Short mmCIF file of C-alpha atoms and ligand atoms in Angstrom, two decimals:
data_model
loop_
_atom_site.label_atom_id
_atom_site.label_comp_id
_atom_site.label_asym_id
_atom_site.label_seq_id
_atom_site.Cartn_x
_atom_site.Cartn_y
_atom_site.Cartn_z
CA MET D 1 131.35 51.41 105.41
CA LEU D 2 132.82 54.66 105.09
CA PRO D 3 136.68 54.65 105.94
CA GLU D 4 138.14 55.05 108.75
CA ASN D 5 138.76 59.05 109.83
CA THR D 6 136.49 60.13 107.42
CA PRO D 7 135.39 63.38 108.90
CA LYS D 8 131.49 64.95 108.93
CA GLU D 9 132.33 67.92 110.83
CA ALA D 10 132.56 71.16 108.88
CA PHE D 11 136.03 72.36 108.97
CA ILE D 12 135.94 75.81 110.25
CA ASP D 13 139.66 78.08 110.94
CA GLY D 14 141.48 74.96 111.73
CA ARG D 15 139.53 73.14 113.89
CA TRP D 16 136.54 70.31 113.20
CA ALA D 17 133.39 71.88 114.31
CA LEU D 18 130.19 70.58 114.99
CA ALA D 19 127.66 72.59 113.26
CA PRO D 20 124.63 73.67 115.38
CA LYS D 21 122.77 70.77 113.18
CA THR D 22 123.29 67.40 111.17
CA PHE D 23 121.75 66.03 107.60
CA THR D 24 121.28 62.17 106.71
CA LEU D 25 123.87 61.79 103.88
CA ARG D 26 122.31 58.84 102.02
CA ARG D 27 124.12 55.74 99.23
CA PRO D 28 122.60 56.77 95.91
CA ASP D 29 122.35 53.40 95.32
CA THR D 30 120.86 51.09 98.20
CA GLY D 31 119.29 54.75 100.64
CA ALA D 32 120.83 53.74 103.16
CA PRO D 33 122.32 55.89 105.65
CA LEU D 34 125.77 56.80 105.43
CA ALA D 35 126.45 59.81 107.62
CA GLU D 36 124.93 62.36 109.82
CA VAL D 37 127.10 65.49 108.65
CA ALA D 38 127.36 68.81 109.77
CA ASP D 39 125.26 71.06 108.34
CA VAL D 40 126.16 74.91 108.76
CA ASP D 41 123.99 77.60 109.18
CA ALA D 42 124.05 81.33 107.91
CA GLU D 43 125.37 82.04 111.43
CA THR D 44 128.22 79.62 111.84
CA ALA D 45 128.54 80.78 108.04
CA ARG D 46 129.89 84.29 109.40
CA LYS D 47 132.35 82.89 111.76
CA ALA D 48 134.53 81.08 109.01
CA LEU D 49 134.51 83.98 106.89
CA GLU D 50 135.89 86.08 109.54
CA ALA D 51 138.21 83.64 110.01
CA GLN D 52 139.47 83.51 106.25
CA ILE D 53 139.86 87.29 106.50
CA GLU D 54 142.50 86.88 108.97
CA ALA D 55 144.02 83.78 107.34
CA ASP D 56 144.02 85.91 104.24
CA ALA D 57 146.52 88.08 105.40
CA HIS D 58 149.28 85.77 106.87
CA TRP D 59 148.97 83.11 103.71
CA ARG D 60 149.45 85.97 101.39
CA LYS D 61 152.98 86.93 102.74
CA GLN D 62 154.13 82.89 103.00
CA THR D 63 156.79 83.02 100.29
CA PRO D 64 155.52 80.91 96.89
CA ALA D 65 157.91 78.54 97.77
CA ALA D 66 156.48 78.03 101.42
CA ARG D 67 153.62 77.36 99.60
CA GLY D 68 154.24 75.43 97.51
CA ALA D 69 156.07 72.81 99.30
CA VAL D 70 152.60 72.80 101.29
CA LEU D 71 150.67 71.83 98.35
CA ARG D 72 153.36 69.00 97.65
CA ARG D 73 153.12 67.44 100.60
CA TRP D 74 149.46 67.66 100.08
CA TYR D 75 149.60 66.08 96.67
CA GLU D 76 151.66 63.35 97.84
CA LEU D 77 149.12 62.99 101.15
CA ILE D 78 146.24 62.66 97.91
CA LEU D 79 148.44 59.97 96.54
CA GLU D 80 148.86 57.80 99.30
CA HIS D 81 144.80 58.03 100.55
CA ALA D 82 143.72 56.87 96.85
CA GLU D 83 141.97 54.15 98.34
CA PRO D 84 139.93 55.39 100.57
CA LEU D 85 139.40 58.17 98.69
CA ALA D 86 137.62 56.81 95.83
CA ARG D 87 135.47 54.71 98.48
CA ILE D 88 134.10 57.72 100.08
CA MET D 89 133.28 58.80 96.40
CA ALA D 90 131.63 55.24 95.12
CA LEU D 91 129.45 55.13 98.59
CA GLU D 92 128.28 58.90 99.13
CA MET D 93 127.62 59.54 95.08
CA GLY D 94 128.53 56.49 93.25
CA LYS D 95 131.12 56.86 91.22
CA PRO D 96 132.70 52.87 90.69
CA ILE D 97 135.53 52.43 92.46
CA ARG D 98 138.04 52.06 90.04
CA GLU D 99 137.02 55.03 87.52
CA GLY D 100 137.58 56.73 91.35
CA ARG D 101 140.85 55.54 91.30
CA LYS D 102 141.10 57.23 88.35
CA GLU D 103 139.78 60.86 89.49
CA VAL D 104 142.16 60.21 92.78
CA ALA D 105 144.98 60.22 90.18
CA TYR D 106 143.32 63.36 88.67
CA ALA D 107 142.87 65.27 91.18
CA ALA D 108 146.69 65.03 92.71
CA GLY D 109 147.62 66.37 89.28
CA PHE D 110 146.81 69.71 89.74
CA VAL D 111 147.97 69.70 93.47
CA GLU D 112 151.18 68.54 92.34
CA TRP D 113 151.16 71.10 88.73
CA TYR D 114 150.74 74.28 91.03
CA ALA D 115 152.69 72.99 93.75
CA GLU D 116 155.73 73.59 91.07
CA GLU D 117 154.02 76.68 89.12
CA ALA D 118 153.45 79.13 92.57
CA LYS D 119 157.52 79.41 92.67
CA ARG D 120 157.14 80.85 88.77
CA ILE D 121 154.41 83.48 88.50
CA TYR D 122 156.87 86.14 87.44
CA GLY D 123 156.12 89.41 86.50
CA THR D 124 157.25 91.23 83.62
CA THR D 125 159.31 94.81 83.10
CA ILE D 126 158.19 97.24 80.20
CA PRO D 127 160.54 99.43 78.66
CA SER D 128 160.25 102.93 79.49
CA PRO D 129 159.40 105.32 76.99
CA ASP D 130 160.12 108.22 79.38
CA PRO D 131 163.77 107.77 80.99
CA ALA D 132 162.82 108.68 84.41
CA LYS D 133 160.80 106.33 84.87
CA ARG D 134 161.13 102.69 85.26
CA LEU D 135 157.66 100.15 84.45
CA MET D 136 156.95 96.81 85.96
CA VAL D 137 153.93 94.77 86.51
CA ILE D 138 153.57 92.41 89.33
CA LYS D 139 151.07 89.90 90.88
CA ALA D 140 149.55 89.80 93.18
CA PRO D 141 146.97 87.34 94.66
CA VAL D 142 143.37 88.09 93.97
CA GLY D 143 142.47 87.94 97.81
CA PRO D 144 139.72 86.12 100.10
CA VAL D 145 138.22 83.22 97.46
CA TYR D 146 134.79 81.83 98.13
CA ALA D 147 133.93 78.12 96.45
CA ILE D 148 131.41 76.36 94.90
CA THR D 149 131.75 72.99 94.00
CA PRO D 150 129.91 69.99 92.06
CA TRP D 151 129.30 66.42 93.18
CA ASN D 152 129.87 64.54 89.96
CA PHE D 153 133.91 64.85 90.09
CA PRO D 154 133.71 65.51 93.62
CA ALA D 155 137.60 65.75 94.26
CA ALA D 156 138.94 67.13 91.19
CA MET D 157 136.54 69.68 91.23
CA VAL D 158 137.86 70.73 94.27
CA THR D 159 141.59 70.49 94.14
CA ARG D 160 141.25 72.12 90.39
CA LYS D 161 139.81 75.19 92.32
CA ALA D 162 142.00 74.81 95.54
CA ALA D 163 145.03 74.31 94.81
CA PRO D 164 145.63 77.20 91.96
CA ALA D 165 143.92 79.14 94.29
CA LEU D 166 146.90 78.52 97.56
CA ALA D 167 149.49 78.46 95.79
CA ALA D 168 148.87 81.95 94.18
CA GLY D 169 148.44 82.54 97.91
CA CYS D 170 144.44 83.12 98.15
CA THR D 171 142.37 81.43 100.96
CA VAL D 172 139.97 79.17 99.97
CA THR D 173 136.43 78.61 101.66
CA LEU D 174 134.17 75.98 100.04
CA LYS D 175 131.02 74.70 99.82
CA PRO D 176 130.37 70.87 98.44
CA ALA D 177 127.56 69.89 97.10
CA GLU D 178 125.43 68.39 99.82
CA GLU D 179 125.45 64.91 97.88
CA SER D 180 129.19 64.64 98.44
CA PRO D 181 130.28 66.46 101.07
CA LEU D 182 133.18 63.76 102.71
CA THR D 183 135.36 63.58 100.18
CA ALA D 184 136.33 67.64 100.06
CA LEU D 185 135.99 66.99 104.11
CA TYR D 186 138.80 64.14 103.77
CA LEU D 187 140.37 66.06 101.52
CA ALA D 188 140.08 69.42 104.17
CA ARG D 189 141.78 66.43 106.79
CA LEU D 190 144.65 66.17 104.23
CA TRP D 191 144.92 69.71 103.45
CA GLN D 192 145.42 70.17 107.24
CA GLU D 193 147.97 66.96 108.08
CA ALA D 194 149.83 68.47 104.86
CA GLY D 195 150.55 71.48 107.05
CA GLY D 196 147.58 73.87 105.74
CA HIS D 197 147.59 76.90 108.18
CA PRO D 198 144.28 77.00 109.89
CA ALA D 199 141.65 78.56 107.41
CA THR D 200 143.57 78.23 104.86
CA LEU D 201 141.16 75.90 103.80
CA GLN D 202 138.24 75.52 105.02
CA VAL D 203 134.91 72.95 104.08
CA LEU D 204 131.63 74.04 104.91
CA PRO D 205 128.54 71.79 103.96
CA THR D 206 125.50 72.24 103.96
CA THR D 207 120.76 71.90 103.39
CA ASP D 208 120.96 75.68 103.27
CA PRO D 209 123.36 76.55 100.12
CA VAL D 210 121.49 79.46 99.54
CA GLY D 211 121.76 81.28 102.26
CA VAL D 212 125.28 80.19 103.72
CA SER D 213 126.74 81.58 100.12
CA ARG D 214 124.85 84.82 100.75
CA VAL D 215 127.28 85.57 103.23
CA PHE D 216 130.53 85.13 100.77
CA LEU D 217 128.63 86.76 97.82
CA GLU D 218 127.25 89.92 99.71
CA ASP D 219 130.51 90.53 101.90
CA PRO D 220 132.82 93.25 99.57
CA ARG D 221 135.91 90.86 101.70
CA ILE D 222 135.58 88.43 99.62
CA ARG D 223 137.51 89.13 96.00
CA LYS D 224 136.70 85.68 94.20
CA LEU D 225 133.98 83.52 93.32
CA THR D 226 134.90 80.24 91.45
CA PHE D 227 131.48 77.91 90.67
CA THR D 228 130.61 74.45 88.66
CA GLY D 229 127.33 73.44 88.68
CA SER D 230 124.47 74.15 85.90
CA THR D 231 123.70 76.93 83.97
CA ALA D 232 121.45 77.84 85.96
CA VAL D 233 122.65 78.23 89.21
CA GLY D 234 125.30 79.83 87.66
CA GLN D 235 123.31 82.77 85.98
CA GLN D 236 122.35 83.48 89.64
CA LEU D 237 125.55 83.70 91.15
CA TYR D 238 126.71 85.59 88.77
CA ALA D 239 124.30 88.11 89.57
CA GLN D 240 125.06 87.98 93.33
CA ALA D 241 128.47 88.57 92.62
CA ALA D 242 128.01 91.92 90.63
CA LYS D 243 127.37 93.34 93.45
CA THR D 244 130.25 93.36 94.74
CA MET D 245 132.50 93.22 91.40
CA LYS D 246 133.73 89.64 92.67
CA ARG D 247 136.53 87.81 90.29
CA ILE D 248 134.35 85.27 88.65
CA ALA D 249 134.94 81.73 87.41
CA LEU D 250 131.98 79.70 86.23
CA GLU D 251 132.13 75.64 84.88
CA LEU D 252 128.74 75.51 83.70
CA GLY D 253 126.66 72.92 81.45
CA GLY D 254 127.69 71.89 78.76
CA HIS D 255 126.15 69.43 75.88
CA ALA D 256 129.50 67.99 73.93
CA PRO D 257 128.82 66.74 69.64
CA PHE D 258 131.29 63.75 68.61
CA ILE D 259 131.41 63.68 65.37
CA ALA D 260 132.67 61.06 63.19
CA PHE D 261 134.42 61.22 60.10
CA GLU D 262 133.78 58.52 57.54
CA ASP D 263 137.65 58.59 57.20
CA ALA D 264 138.06 58.05 61.12
CA ASP D 265 139.37 54.98 62.65
CA LEU D 266 136.11 52.94 63.67
CA GLU D 267 137.21 50.80 66.18
CA LYS D 268 139.53 53.42 68.17
CA ALA D 269 136.39 56.59 67.30
CA VAL D 270 133.94 53.76 68.73
CA ALA D 271 136.13 53.09 71.85
CA ALA D 272 136.85 57.08 72.73
CA ALA D 273 132.92 57.52 72.02
CA ILE D 274 131.99 55.06 75.48
CA THR D 275 134.90 56.71 76.91
CA ALA D 276 133.77 60.74 76.04
CA LYS D 277 129.64 59.57 76.65
CA PHE D 278 129.30 56.82 80.12
CA ARG D 279 132.76 58.05 81.68
CA ASN D 280 131.21 58.68 85.46
CA GLY D 281 127.97 57.39 83.92
CA GLY D 282 127.57 60.29 81.92
CA GLN D 283 127.35 62.41 84.93
CA SER D 284 130.31 65.00 83.42
CA CYS D 285 129.27 68.64 81.87
CA VAL D 286 131.87 67.41 79.00
CA ALA D 287 130.25 64.27 78.19
CA ALA D 288 129.22 63.32 74.48
CA ASN D 289 125.34 64.44 74.67
CA ARG D 290 124.98 63.91 70.53
CA ILE D 291 127.03 61.81 68.41
CA TYR D 292 126.88 62.88 64.58
CA VAL D 293 128.24 60.15 62.52
CA HIS D 294 128.63 60.04 58.56
CA ARG D 295 126.12 58.42 57.03
CA ALA D 296 128.69 55.99 55.15
CA ILE D 297 129.82 54.67 58.49
CA HIS D 298 126.66 55.71 60.47
CA ASP D 299 124.96 51.37 60.34
CA ARG D 300 128.74 50.03 61.06
CA PHE D 301 129.68 52.84 64.46
CA ALA D 302 125.57 51.89 65.29
CA GLU D 303 126.04 48.61 65.18
CA ALA D 304 129.41 48.73 67.50
CA PHE D 305 128.85 50.96 69.50
CA ALA D 306 125.63 49.58 70.52
CA GLU D 307 127.40 46.19 70.86
CA ALA D 308 130.48 47.47 73.46
CA VAL D 309 127.50 49.34 75.16
CA GLY D 310 125.55 46.31 75.71
CA ARG D 311 129.01 44.91 77.24
CA LEU D 312 129.29 47.80 80.12
CA ARG D 313 129.17 46.08 83.55
CA VAL D 314 125.99 48.04 85.28
CA GLY D 315 126.36 47.80 89.12
CA ASP D 316 127.45 47.91 92.80
CA PRO D 317 130.20 51.24 92.68
CA LEU D 318 131.88 49.30 95.26
CA ASP D 319 132.96 45.88 92.74
CA GLU D 320 135.97 45.96 91.24
CA ALA D 321 134.02 45.17 87.84
CA THR D 322 131.82 47.73 87.57
CA GLU D 323 131.52 50.35 84.81
CA ILE D 324 128.00 52.14 85.12
CA GLY D 325 126.88 52.74 89.05
CA PRO D 326 124.14 53.86 90.13
CA LEU D 327 122.73 58.07 89.40
CA VAL D 328 123.37 60.12 92.07
CA ASN D 329 119.97 60.22 93.06
CA ALA D 330 116.25 59.25 92.27
CA ALA D 331 115.86 62.82 89.92
CA ALA D 332 118.66 62.09 88.26
CA ALA D 333 117.12 58.58 87.08
CA ALA D 334 113.91 60.51 86.39
CA LYS D 335 115.41 62.98 84.50
CA VAL D 336 117.24 60.44 82.41
CA GLU D 337 114.33 57.64 81.88
CA ALA D 338 112.39 61.45 80.71
CA HIS D 339 114.93 62.28 78.30
CA LEU D 340 114.44 58.36 76.61
CA SER D 341 110.49 58.09 76.60
CA ASP D 342 110.47 62.05 74.84
CA ALA D 343 113.17 61.10 72.04
CA LEU D 344 111.34 57.34 72.08
CA ALA D 345 107.80 58.99 71.64
CA ARG D 346 109.11 61.25 68.87
CA GLY D 347 110.13 58.15 66.74
CA ALA D 348 113.49 57.58 67.31
CA ARG D 349 114.74 53.71 67.51
CA LEU D 350 116.19 52.22 70.77
CA LEU D 351 119.02 49.70 69.75
CA GLY D 352 119.66 48.63 73.44
CA GLY D 353 119.82 49.46 77.14
CA GLY D 354 118.05 51.85 79.03
CA LYS D 355 115.84 49.87 81.53
CA ARG D 356 115.74 52.03 85.36
CA ARG D 357 115.62 50.24 88.33
CA GLY D 358 115.42 52.43 91.32
CA THR D 359 118.65 55.10 90.36
CA PHE D 360 120.09 52.11 88.35
CA VAL D 361 119.46 53.51 84.40
CA GLU D 362 121.17 51.21 81.82
CA PRO D 363 123.72 52.10 79.44
CA ALA D 364 120.98 53.30 76.25
CA VAL D 365 121.76 53.93 72.69
CA LEU D 366 119.63 55.19 70.43
CA ALA D 367 119.66 55.76 67.01
CA ARG D 368 117.63 57.64 64.20
CA VAL D 369 117.03 60.49 66.96
CA PRO D 370 114.60 63.35 65.54
CA LEU D 371 116.14 66.95 65.70
CA SER D 372 113.16 68.66 68.16
CA ALA D 373 113.66 65.77 70.92
CA LYS D 374 114.52 66.92 74.30
CA ILE D 375 117.96 64.64 74.76
CA LEU D 376 119.36 66.92 71.90
CA GLU D 377 118.55 69.89 73.40
CA GLU D 378 118.76 69.85 77.29
CA GLU D 379 121.67 68.56 79.88
CA THR D 380 121.16 64.48 80.00
CA PHE D 381 123.90 63.66 83.01
CA GLY D 382 122.98 60.19 82.29
CA PRO D 383 124.32 57.33 80.58
CA VAL D 384 121.92 57.71 77.00
CA ALA D 385 123.71 58.39 73.38
CA PRO D 386 121.83 59.72 70.83
CA ILE D 387 123.27 58.92 67.62
CA LEU D 388 122.38 61.10 64.53
CA SER D 389 123.78 60.75 60.70
CA PHE D 390 125.49 63.56 58.73
CA GLU D 391 127.11 64.13 55.01
CA ARG D 392 128.48 67.19 54.67
CA GLU D 393 130.77 68.95 56.98
CA GLU D 394 129.40 71.89 57.11
CA GLU D 395 126.09 70.02 57.95
CA ALA D 396 128.43 68.43 61.22
CA LEU D 397 129.54 72.31 62.14
CA ALA D 398 126.18 73.75 61.80
CA MET D 399 124.43 71.00 63.83
CA ALA D 400 127.40 71.07 66.39
CA ASN D 401 127.52 75.10 66.71
CA ALA D 402 123.88 74.42 66.70
CA SER D 403 123.42 74.67 71.02
CA PRO D 404 123.38 77.54 73.14
CA TYR D 405 126.77 75.53 75.04
CA GLY D 406 129.72 75.58 74.33
CA LEU D 407 131.86 73.92 76.45
CA ALA D 408 133.93 70.15 74.84
CA ALA D 409 133.57 68.85 71.42
CA TYR D 410 135.32 65.63 69.89
CA LEU D 411 135.51 65.09 66.59
CA TRP D 412 137.57 61.55 64.51
CA THR D 413 138.80 61.94 61.44
CA ARG D 414 142.38 61.34 59.64
CA ASP D 415 142.07 64.39 57.88
CA LEU D 416 144.21 67.03 58.82
CA GLY D 417 143.03 70.09 56.44
CA ARG D 418 139.57 69.00 57.98
CA ALA D 419 140.96 68.08 61.31
CA TRP D 420 141.78 71.98 61.45
CA ARG D 421 138.74 73.36 59.92
CA MET D 422 136.61 71.66 62.19
CA SER D 423 139.11 72.80 65.61
CA GLU D 424 139.13 76.84 64.48
CA GLY D 425 135.48 76.62 63.49
CA LEU D 426 133.27 74.57 66.56
CA GLU D 427 132.38 77.44 69.38
CA PHE D 428 133.55 75.18 72.55
CA GLY D 429 136.47 75.93 74.48
CA ILE D 430 138.16 72.37 74.14
CA VAL D 431 137.79 70.36 71.33
CA GLY D 432 139.42 66.31 71.25
CA VAL D 433 141.01 65.72 67.95
CA ASN D 434 140.78 61.57 68.24
CA ASP D 435 140.69 62.87 71.81
CA GLY D 436 138.02 61.02 73.44
CA LEU D 437 139.53 62.47 76.63
CA PRO D 438 141.64 65.82 76.57
CA SER D 439 140.97 66.46 80.28
CA THR D 440 144.01 66.86 82.04
CA PRO D 441 145.43 69.48 85.11
CA VAL D 442 148.22 71.00 82.78
CA ALA D 443 145.61 72.48 79.96
CA PRO D 444 142.72 74.92 80.17
CA PHE D 445 138.96 73.96 80.76
CA GLY D 446 136.23 75.86 80.42
CA GLY D 447 133.82 77.17 78.09
CA MET D 448 131.98 79.66 75.81
CA LYS D 449 128.58 80.66 75.67
CA LEU D 450 125.87 79.32 78.19
CA SER D 451 128.79 76.67 79.65
CA GLY D 452 130.13 79.80 81.77
CA ILE D 453 133.63 82.35 81.84
CA GLY D 454 137.11 82.04 82.63
CA ARG D 455 139.17 78.64 82.64
CA GLU D 456 140.81 76.35 84.86
CA GLY D 457 143.62 74.17 84.82
CA GLY D 458 147.57 74.92 84.02
CA LYS D 459 148.69 78.62 83.74
CA TRP D 460 145.36 79.66 83.03
CA GLY D 461 144.03 78.30 86.46
CA LEU D 462 146.61 80.76 88.11
CA ASP D 463 146.12 83.81 86.75
CA ALA D 464 142.93 83.38 87.11
CA PHE D 465 143.50 83.86 91.03
CA LEU D 466 145.70 86.96 90.50
CA GLU D 467 145.68 90.36 89.77
CA ILE D 468 147.72 92.49 87.82
CA LYS D 469 149.63 94.96 89.23
CA TYR D 470 151.62 98.08 87.11
CA VAL D 471 154.01 100.28 89.02
CA SER D 472 155.62 103.34 87.87
CA VAL D 473 158.84 104.95 89.09
CA VAL D 474 160.14 107.81 88.64
CA ILE D 475 164.42 107.76 89.24
CA THR D 476 165.26 111.22 89.66
C1 SIN R 501 133.52 68.61 84.91
O1 SIN R 501 132.26 67.19 84.32
O2 SIN R 501 132.48 68.98 85.11
C2 SIN R 501 134.35 67.81 84.95
C3 SIN R 501 134.86 66.91 83.33
C4 SIN R 501 136.30 66.71 83.86
O3 SIN R 501 137.31 67.38 84.55
O4 SIN R 501 136.65 65.96 82.78
#
C-alpha cells in the first residue's frame, strides 16, 4: 500500500489540482494498479505556466538567506520522510527499498548543499583600466525553469535540478516521468510544508509529455530547460528549445566502460564492478556497460565477478533482503533479453543468470563478447554485464573511447601514473579511479559527446541557473 498522504493530484499554484482526467499507475513487478494519478493536459499546463511566471517575479526578489531557509527545512523534511519516499519508489518503479533509502539521502544531499550555497552567490569586481569607471559582475537568476525528470532516480533527479534552481532564485515547473509521478508529488508536498511559496515548484504528471512540454518550450518567458533522459528525446528537446534560445541542461544516455588493470586490487575491483553495474538493477546512465579486464587477471576476475553476481538477491522491492527488483516495465525487460540473445547468437558465453520472468531479469554475466554485439554499443539499462579482455593500456583507452557516449568511466589500478594518463585520456565527464560510485551532490555530474550538455551538482549546478551580468559605472 502507498503511504498515507501520497498526493495523486497535480501541484499547481500551491494547490492540489484535479486534472480533467486521470491515468492508472501500475506496479512494475505485479502489474497491479497502484493509483489513479492526475493526467495534466495542455490547457491545464498553460494555467500552471501563468502561475509560475507570476511567482517568479516574487521568488527572485527573496533574499538568498530566505530562499536557503526554505530549502533547509525541505531538506529536513525529506530526511524525516525517508521511509515513505523509499516505499513509494519501490512501489512505483521497483527500486529495492534499501536502495531507495540511499537514494533519499542522496536526494536530500542536493537540497542541503544548495540551501547553504544560496548565501554564497558572489559577484566579482574588475580593476578598471579607465579611472572614471568601476566595473563589476553580478549574478541573476536565469528565470523560470521547465524540468523533465526520469523514473530511474525519481527523488534525486528532482532535487538535483529543483534545489539549485530554487536556491538561485528561479521557479520550477517539473514534469516527472509517467512511471514515477508519485515520488515527485510527495517531494512537492514536502516543499509546500517547508514553506515554499505557491508556484515556485509545480509538478505536472501527464501521459501527454509532448503536448504539455510544448506549452513550456514554445513560451519565451521560460528561460531554461533541464532534462534527464534518453539521447533521442534530448536531441528533440534541444531543437525545440533553440527557437526561444533557452538555457539548456541535458543529462542523456551513457555507456560506461569499467577497466580493470593487471595491478588492480581484484577483490575491491570486483565489488566496485558489482556496484557500478547493478546499482538500481543496471538502470542508471552511469552503469558500467562494458567491463574490460587485463588478460593477466581476466579469468580470475570473471570467475569472482560471476560468483558474486550469482549471490545477488532478486525479488520483491519491498523485501529488505532484495538487491535486484523488477525492471521498470515489460519493454525494458524485453530490451535486456534482446541484448542477451544477440550477444549469445554472436558467440558470447553466458557465465550465469539471464532468465526472465515478467519484468524480472536474473543478473547475468557474459564473457568473450564479440565487438559486434549490440550490448557493446547501445545502452542496455538492465542487469547484464559483458566482460572483455585487453592487453595494453592504449588498447583499453581506445576501446573505452570508441563510443558516441561520454558520461562516466571507471578504472582500477594501483599505478598512479597510469591513473592520471587514463583520467586525462578518457573522453568522459566523470572518471572513477578505484571508485565504483563517484556520484555525490557536491561534484559535477554530466557528460561529453551524445551524453549531453552542462553539469549538475556542486557549484557548477548552481552556476547553471545564474546569468552573468556585467555592470559598468561611470563615477565622474
Ligand atoms: C542517472 O542514472 O541518471 C543518475 C545516476 C547518479 O546520479 O549517480
